[in-house]
Amino acid sequence: RDLLRYLVTFHMLHLGSADFSVVGPGHPLRVTVGQDVVLRCQLSPGMDAQSLDIRWIRHRISETVHHFRNGEDLSRDQMEAYVGRTEMVRDGLSSGRLDLRISGLRPSDDGQYVCMVTDGSSSREATVDVEVAAPFFHDARPWMATLGVLLVLLVGFICLSAYLWRRKGT
């Protein structure tokens, strides 16, 4: 009987501890300058995240893009470049979704983001890669770029040939 009580108590303590992981999308997000993007991040197993400390940071810079704790957005340590452009997508917090929306993407937003979650003394993180492209080249394939360069060279060659032919004739 004491063994059973011990096992039940141990199991309950284990369930109550911060035994979770943070999962990102696993593939880069490709977006165009000026668009909005949602950086997806999920707790596993899914649990209510409204009371957790959630911080989105830039990987190489280690500065805060967005900070959310106990149901509130904290902006005092947010990078200047993201002020007024970020928001937690709150409708998924109760099921463990930690998605962050960034509005009006800029070329400087390109790079790796870290979703860091802290629950008491336990901390977990996941990364999300964002590739920001200029509008013209967003859907361009390498063969399209090669064809464009060849066409420009061909037109240049024809113009130069016409100029030299005309000059020779006068």
PDB file of C-alpha atoms in Angstrom:
ATOM      1  CA  ARG A   1       0.000   0.000   0.000  1.00  0.00           C
ATOM      2  CA  ASP A   2       2.820   2.420   0.852  1.00  0.00           C
ATOM      3  CA  LEU A   3       4.529   1.537  -2.412  1.00  0.00           C
ATOM      4  CA  LEU A   4       1.356   2.330  -4.334  1.00  0.00           C
ATOM      5  CA  ARG A   5       0.998   5.664  -2.513  1.00  0.00           C
ATOM      6  CA  TYR A   6       4.660   6.452  -3.269  1.00  0.00           C
ATOM      7  CA  LEU A   7       4.246   5.630  -6.972  1.00  0.00           C
ATOM      8  CA  VAL A   8       1.082   7.744  -7.276  1.00  0.00           C
ATOM      9  CA  THR A   9       2.748  10.685  -5.498  1.00  0.00           C
ATOM     10  CA  PHE A  10       5.860  10.382  -7.688  1.00  0.00           C
ATOM     11  CA  HIS A  11       3.718  10.235 -10.819  1.00  0.00           C
ATOM     12  CA  MET A  12       1.730  13.334  -9.754  1.00  0.00           C
ATOM     13  CA  LEU A  13       4.928  15.254  -9.007  1.00  0.00           C
ATOM     14  CA  HIS A  14       6.320  14.225 -12.364  1.00  0.00           C
ATOM     15  CA  LEU A  15       3.162  15.443 -14.129  1.00  0.00           C
ATOM     16  CA  GLY A  16       3.325  18.729 -12.237  1.00  0.00           C
ATOM     17  CA  SER A  17       6.939  19.411 -13.152  1.00  0.00           C
ATOM     18  CA  ALA A  18       7.932  21.346 -16.245  1.00  0.00           C
ATOM     19  CA  ASP A  19       8.412  18.327 -18.464  1.00  0.00           C
ATOM     20  CA  PHE A  20       7.807  19.757 -21.914  1.00  0.00           C
ATOM     21  CA  SER A  21       9.591  20.530 -25.133  1.00  0.00           C
ATOM     22  CA  VAL A  22       9.287  23.377 -27.621  1.00  0.00           C
ATOM     23  CA  VAL A  23       8.904  22.490 -31.289  1.00  0.00           C
ATOM     24  CA  GLY A  24       9.444  24.750 -34.305  1.00  0.00           C
ATOM     25  CA  PRO A  25       8.326  24.231 -37.908  1.00  0.00           C
ATOM     26  CA  GLY A  26      11.438  22.291 -38.976  1.00  0.00           C
ATOM     27  CA  HIS A  27      11.767  24.136 -42.283  1.00  0.00           C
ATOM     28  CA  PRO A  28      12.612  27.737 -43.239  1.00  0.00           C
ATOM     29  CA  LEU A  29       9.794  30.225 -43.760  1.00  0.00           C
ATOM     30  CA  ARG A  30      10.188  32.005 -47.108  1.00  0.00           C
ATOM     31  CA  VAL A  31       8.492  35.391 -47.216  1.00  0.00           C
ATOM     32  CA  THR A  32       8.575  38.554 -49.312  1.00  0.00           C
ATOM     33  CA  VAL A  33       9.574  42.006 -48.093  1.00  0.00           C
ATOM     34  CA  GLY A  34       6.493  43.890 -46.859  1.00  0.00           C
ATOM     35  CA  GLN A  35       4.447  40.788 -46.027  1.00  0.00           C
ATOM     36  CA  ASP A  36       3.405  39.685 -42.545  1.00  0.00           C
ATOM     37  CA  VAL A  37       4.665  36.363 -41.217  1.00  0.00           C
ATOM     38  CA  VAL A  38       3.652  34.098 -38.335  1.00  0.00           C
ATOM     39  CA  LEU A  39       6.552  32.322 -36.652  1.00  0.00           C
ATOM     40  CA  ARG A  40       5.109  29.009 -35.473  1.00  0.00           C
ATOM     41  CA  CYS A  41       6.164  27.375 -32.236  1.00  0.00           C
ATOM     42  CA  GLN A  42       4.364  24.708 -30.173  1.00  0.00           C
ATOM     43  CA  LEU A  43       4.662  23.184 -26.726  1.00  0.00           C
ATOM     44  CA  SER A  44       4.763  19.415 -26.610  1.00  0.00           C
ATOM     45  CA  PRO A  45       2.704  18.097 -24.993  1.00  0.00           C
ATOM     46  CA  GLY A  46       0.203  20.887 -25.602  1.00  0.00           C
ATOM     47  CA  MET A  47      -0.545  22.791 -22.404  1.00  0.00           C
ATOM     48  CA  ASP A  48      -1.784  26.206 -21.354  1.00  0.00           C
ATOM     49  CA  ALA A  49       1.034  28.684 -22.019  1.00  0.00           C
ATOM     50  CA  GLN A  50      -0.618  31.864 -20.735  1.00  0.00           C
ATOM     51  CA  SER A  51       1.292  31.790 -17.438  1.00  0.00           C
ATOM     52  CA  LEU A  52       4.673  30.952 -18.975  1.00  0.00           C
ATOM     53  CA  ASP A  53       7.547  33.279 -19.801  1.00  0.00           C
ATOM     54  CA  ILE A  54       7.832  33.296 -23.609  1.00  0.00           C
ATOM     55  CA  ARG A  55      10.640  35.220 -25.241  1.00  0.00           C
ATOM     56  CA  TRP A  56      11.333  35.427 -28.977  1.00  0.00           C
ATOM     57  CA  ILE A  57      14.913  36.512 -29.698  1.00  0.00           C
ATOM     58  CA  ARG A  58      17.175  36.941 -32.715  1.00  0.00           C
ATOM     59  CA  HIS A  59      19.676  34.080 -32.698  1.00  0.00           C
ATOM     60  CA  ARG A  60      22.940  35.842 -33.537  1.00  0.00           C
ATOM     61  CA  ILE A  61      22.106  39.162 -31.903  1.00  0.00           C
ATOM     62  CA  SER A  62      20.544  37.658 -28.753  1.00  0.00           C
ATOM     63  CA  GLU A  63      18.202  40.617 -28.427  1.00  0.00           C
ATOM     64  CA  THR A  64      14.491  40.437 -27.680  1.00  0.00           C
ATOM     65  CA  VAL A  65      12.050  40.534 -30.575  1.00  0.00           C
ATOM     66  CA  HIS A  66       9.006  39.975 -28.318  1.00  0.00           C
ATOM     67  CA  HIS A  67       8.528  39.102 -24.648  1.00  0.00           C
ATOM     68  CA  PHE A  68       5.309  37.686 -23.179  1.00  0.00           C
ATOM     69  CA  ARG A  69       4.872  36.731 -19.529  1.00  0.00           C
ATOM     70  CA  ASN A  70       1.810  35.919 -17.404  1.00  0.00           C
ATOM     71  CA  GLY A  71      -0.631  37.068 -20.076  1.00  0.00           C
ATOM     72  CA  GLU A  72       1.115  40.373 -20.799  1.00  0.00           C
ATOM     73  CA  ASP A  73       3.360  41.720 -23.537  1.00  0.00           C
ATOM     74  CA  LEU A  74       6.514  43.256 -22.080  1.00  0.00           C
ATOM     75  CA  SER A  75       8.102  45.861 -24.328  1.00  0.00           C
ATOM     76  CA  ARG A  76      10.794  47.435 -22.167  1.00  0.00           C
ATOM     77  CA  ASP A  77      13.633  45.242 -23.526  1.00  0.00           C
ATOM     78  CA  GLN A  78      12.304  44.856 -27.092  1.00  0.00           C
ATOM     79  CA  MET A  79      14.621  45.675 -30.012  1.00  0.00           C
ATOM     80  CA  GLU A  80      13.795  49.062 -31.521  1.00  0.00           C
ATOM     81  CA  ALA A  81      13.401  47.518 -34.995  1.00  0.00           C
ATOM     82  CA  TYR A  82      10.425  45.421 -33.783  1.00  0.00           C
ATOM     83  CA  VAL A  83       8.518  47.981 -31.714  1.00  0.00           C
ATOM     84  CA  GLY A  84       4.906  48.067 -32.937  1.00  0.00           C
ATOM     85  CA  ARG A  85       5.503  45.245 -35.450  1.00  0.00           C
ATOM     86  CA  THR A  86       5.104  42.105 -33.286  1.00  0.00           C
ATOM     87  CA  GLU A  87       2.281  40.421 -31.419  1.00  0.00           C
ATOM     88  CA  MET A  88       1.669  37.061 -29.801  1.00  0.00           C
ATOM     89  CA  VAL A  89      -1.154  35.164 -31.479  1.00  0.00           C
ATOM     90  CA  ARG A  90      -3.192  34.727 -28.302  1.00  0.00           C
ATOM     91  CA  ASP A  91      -5.961  32.439 -29.543  1.00  0.00           C
ATOM     92  CA  GLY A  92      -3.630  29.417 -29.436  1.00  0.00           C
ATOM     93  CA  LEU A  93      -1.913  30.030 -26.097  1.00  0.00           C
ATOM     94  CA  SER A  94      -4.343  27.881 -24.120  1.00  0.00           C
ATOM     95  CA  SER A  95      -3.428  24.859 -26.263  1.00  0.00           C
ATOM     96  CA  GLY A  96       0.340  25.497 -26.251  1.00  0.00           C
ATOM     97  CA  ARG A  97       0.785  27.437 -29.509  1.00  0.00           C
ATOM     98  CA  LEU A  98       3.372  30.193 -29.054  1.00  0.00           C
ATOM     99  CA  ASP A  99       3.032  31.817 -32.483  1.00  0.00           C
ATOM    100  CA  LEU A 100       4.443  35.294 -33.079  1.00  0.00           C
ATOM    101  CA  ARG A 101       3.237  37.600 -35.868  1.00  0.00           C
ATOM    102  CA  ILE A 102       5.723  40.073 -37.379  1.00  0.00           C
ATOM    103  CA  SER A 103       4.203  42.769 -39.606  1.00  0.00           C
ATOM    104  CA  GLY A 104       5.758  44.498 -42.592  1.00  0.00           C
ATOM    105  CA  LEU A 105       8.852  42.347 -43.057  1.00  0.00           C
ATOM    106  CA  ARG A 106      12.112  44.099 -43.834  1.00  0.00           C
ATOM    107  CA  PRO A 107      15.277  42.658 -45.394  1.00  0.00           C
ATOM    108  CA  SER A 108      16.922  42.993 -41.960  1.00  0.00           C
ATOM    109  CA  ASP A 109      14.351  40.529 -40.525  1.00  0.00           C
ATOM    110  CA  ASP A 110      16.067  37.695 -42.420  1.00  0.00           C
ATOM    111  CA  GLY A 111      17.671  35.145 -40.119  1.00  0.00           C
ATOM    112  CA  GLN A 112      17.107  32.756 -37.265  1.00  0.00           C
ATOM    113  CA  TYR A 113      14.689  33.346 -34.394  1.00  0.00           C
ATOM    114  CA  VAL A 114      14.591  31.463 -31.094  1.00  0.00           C
ATOM    115  CA  CYS A 115      11.381  30.774 -29.195  1.00  0.00           C
ATOM    116  CA  MET A 116      12.475  30.395 -25.574  1.00  0.00           C
ATOM    117  CA  VAL A 117      10.002  29.206 -22.937  1.00  0.00           C
ATOM    118  CA  THR A 118      10.680  29.301 -19.208  1.00  0.00           C
ATOM    119  CA  ASP A 119       8.525  27.662 -16.549  1.00  0.00           C
ATOM    120  CA  GLY A 120      10.057  28.183 -13.131  1.00  0.00           C
ATOM    121  CA  SER A 121      13.593  26.823 -13.292  1.00  0.00           C
ATOM    122  CA  SER A 122      13.011  24.871 -16.510  1.00  0.00           C
ATOM    123  CA  SER A 123      13.733  26.407 -19.902  1.00  0.00           C
ATOM    124  CA  ARG A 124      13.313  25.024 -23.425  1.00  0.00           C
ATOM    125  CA  GLU A 125      13.716  26.505 -26.895  1.00  0.00           C
ATOM    126  CA  ALA A 126      13.191  25.963 -30.607  1.00  0.00           C
ATOM    127  CA  THR A 127      14.482  27.831 -33.642  1.00  0.00           C
ATOM    128  CA  VAL A 128      12.641  29.227 -36.653  1.00  0.00           C
ATOM    129  CA  ASP A 129      14.495  30.254 -39.816  1.00  0.00           C
ATOM    130  CA  VAL A 130      13.077  33.160 -41.822  1.00  0.00           C
ATOM    131  CA  GLU A 131      14.253  33.891 -45.358  1.00  0.00           C
ATOM    132  CA  VAL A 132      13.170  37.337 -46.548  1.00  0.00           C
ATOM    133  CA  ALA A 133      13.316  37.895 -50.311  1.00  0.00           C
ATOM    134  CA  ALA A 134      12.796  40.918 -52.531  1.00  0.00           C
ATOM    135  CA  PRO A 135       9.437  40.774 -54.390  1.00  0.00           C
ATOM    136  CA  PHE A 136      10.898  40.237 -57.880  1.00  0.00           C
ATOM    137  CA  PHE A 137      13.198  37.376 -56.917  1.00  0.00           C
ATOM    138  CA  HIS A 138      10.846  35.679 -54.465  1.00  0.00           C
ATOM    139  CA  ASP A 139       9.641  33.109 -57.010  1.00  0.00           C
ATOM    140  CA  ALA A 140      12.590  33.348 -59.414  1.00  0.00           C
ATOM    141  CA  ARG A 141      14.318  30.121 -60.369  1.00  0.00           C
ATOM    142  CA  PRO A 142      18.026  29.956 -61.313  1.00  0.00           C
ATOM    143  CA  TRP A 143      17.159  29.284 -64.960  1.00  0.00           C
ATOM    144  CA  MET A 144      15.021  32.454 -65.006  1.00  0.00           C
ATOM    145  CA  ALA A 145      17.932  34.564 -63.793  1.00  0.00           C
ATOM    146  CA  THR A 146      20.262  32.934 -66.349  1.00  0.00           C
ATOM    147  CA  LEU A 147      17.766  33.560 -69.154  1.00  0.00           C
ATOM    148  CA  GLY A 148      17.431  37.206 -68.094  1.00  0.00           C
ATOM    149  CA  VAL A 149      21.207  37.734 -68.142  1.00  0.00           C
ATOM    150  CA  LEU A 150      21.510  36.044 -71.547  1.00  0.00           C
ATOM    151  CA  LEU A 151      18.734  38.221 -72.999  1.00  0.00           C
ATOM    152  CA  VAL A 152      20.401  41.402 -71.732  1.00  0.00           C
ATOM    153  CA  LEU A 153      23.729  40.285 -73.222  1.00  0.00           C
ATOM    154  CA  LEU A 154      22.054  39.412 -76.545  1.00  0.00           C
ATOM    155  CA  VAL A 155      20.338  42.801 -76.776  1.00  0.00           C
ATOM    156  CA  GLY A 156      23.630  44.511 -75.889  1.00  0.00           C
ATOM    157  CA  PHE A 157      25.468  42.530 -78.562  1.00  0.00           C
ATOM    158  CA  ILE A 158      22.855  43.379 -81.215  1.00  0.00           C
ATOM    159  CA  CYS A 159      22.970  47.099 -80.322  1.00  0.00           C
ATOM    160  CA  LEU A 160      26.781  47.135 -80.391  1.00  0.00           C
ATOM    161  CA  SER A 161      26.818  45.292 -83.741  1.00  0.00           C
ATOM    162  CA  ALA A 162      24.292  47.722 -85.234  1.00  0.00           C
ATOM    163  CA  TYR A 163      26.313  50.690 -83.959  1.00  0.00           C
ATOM    164  CA  LEU A 164      29.579  49.345 -85.374  1.00  0.00           C
ATOM    165  CA  TRP A 165      27.956  48.420 -88.712  1.00  0.00           C
ATOM    166  CA  ARG A 166      26.473  51.898 -89.050  1.00  0.00           C
ATOM    167  CA  ARG A 167      29.756  53.552 -88.127  1.00  0.00           C
ATOM    168  CA  LYS A 168      31.629  51.459 -90.691  1.00  0.00           C
ATOM    169  CA  GLY A 169      29.121  52.474 -93.385  1.00  0.00           C
ATOM    170  CA  THR A 170      29.668  56.238 -92.902  1.00  0.00           C
TER     171      THR A 170
END
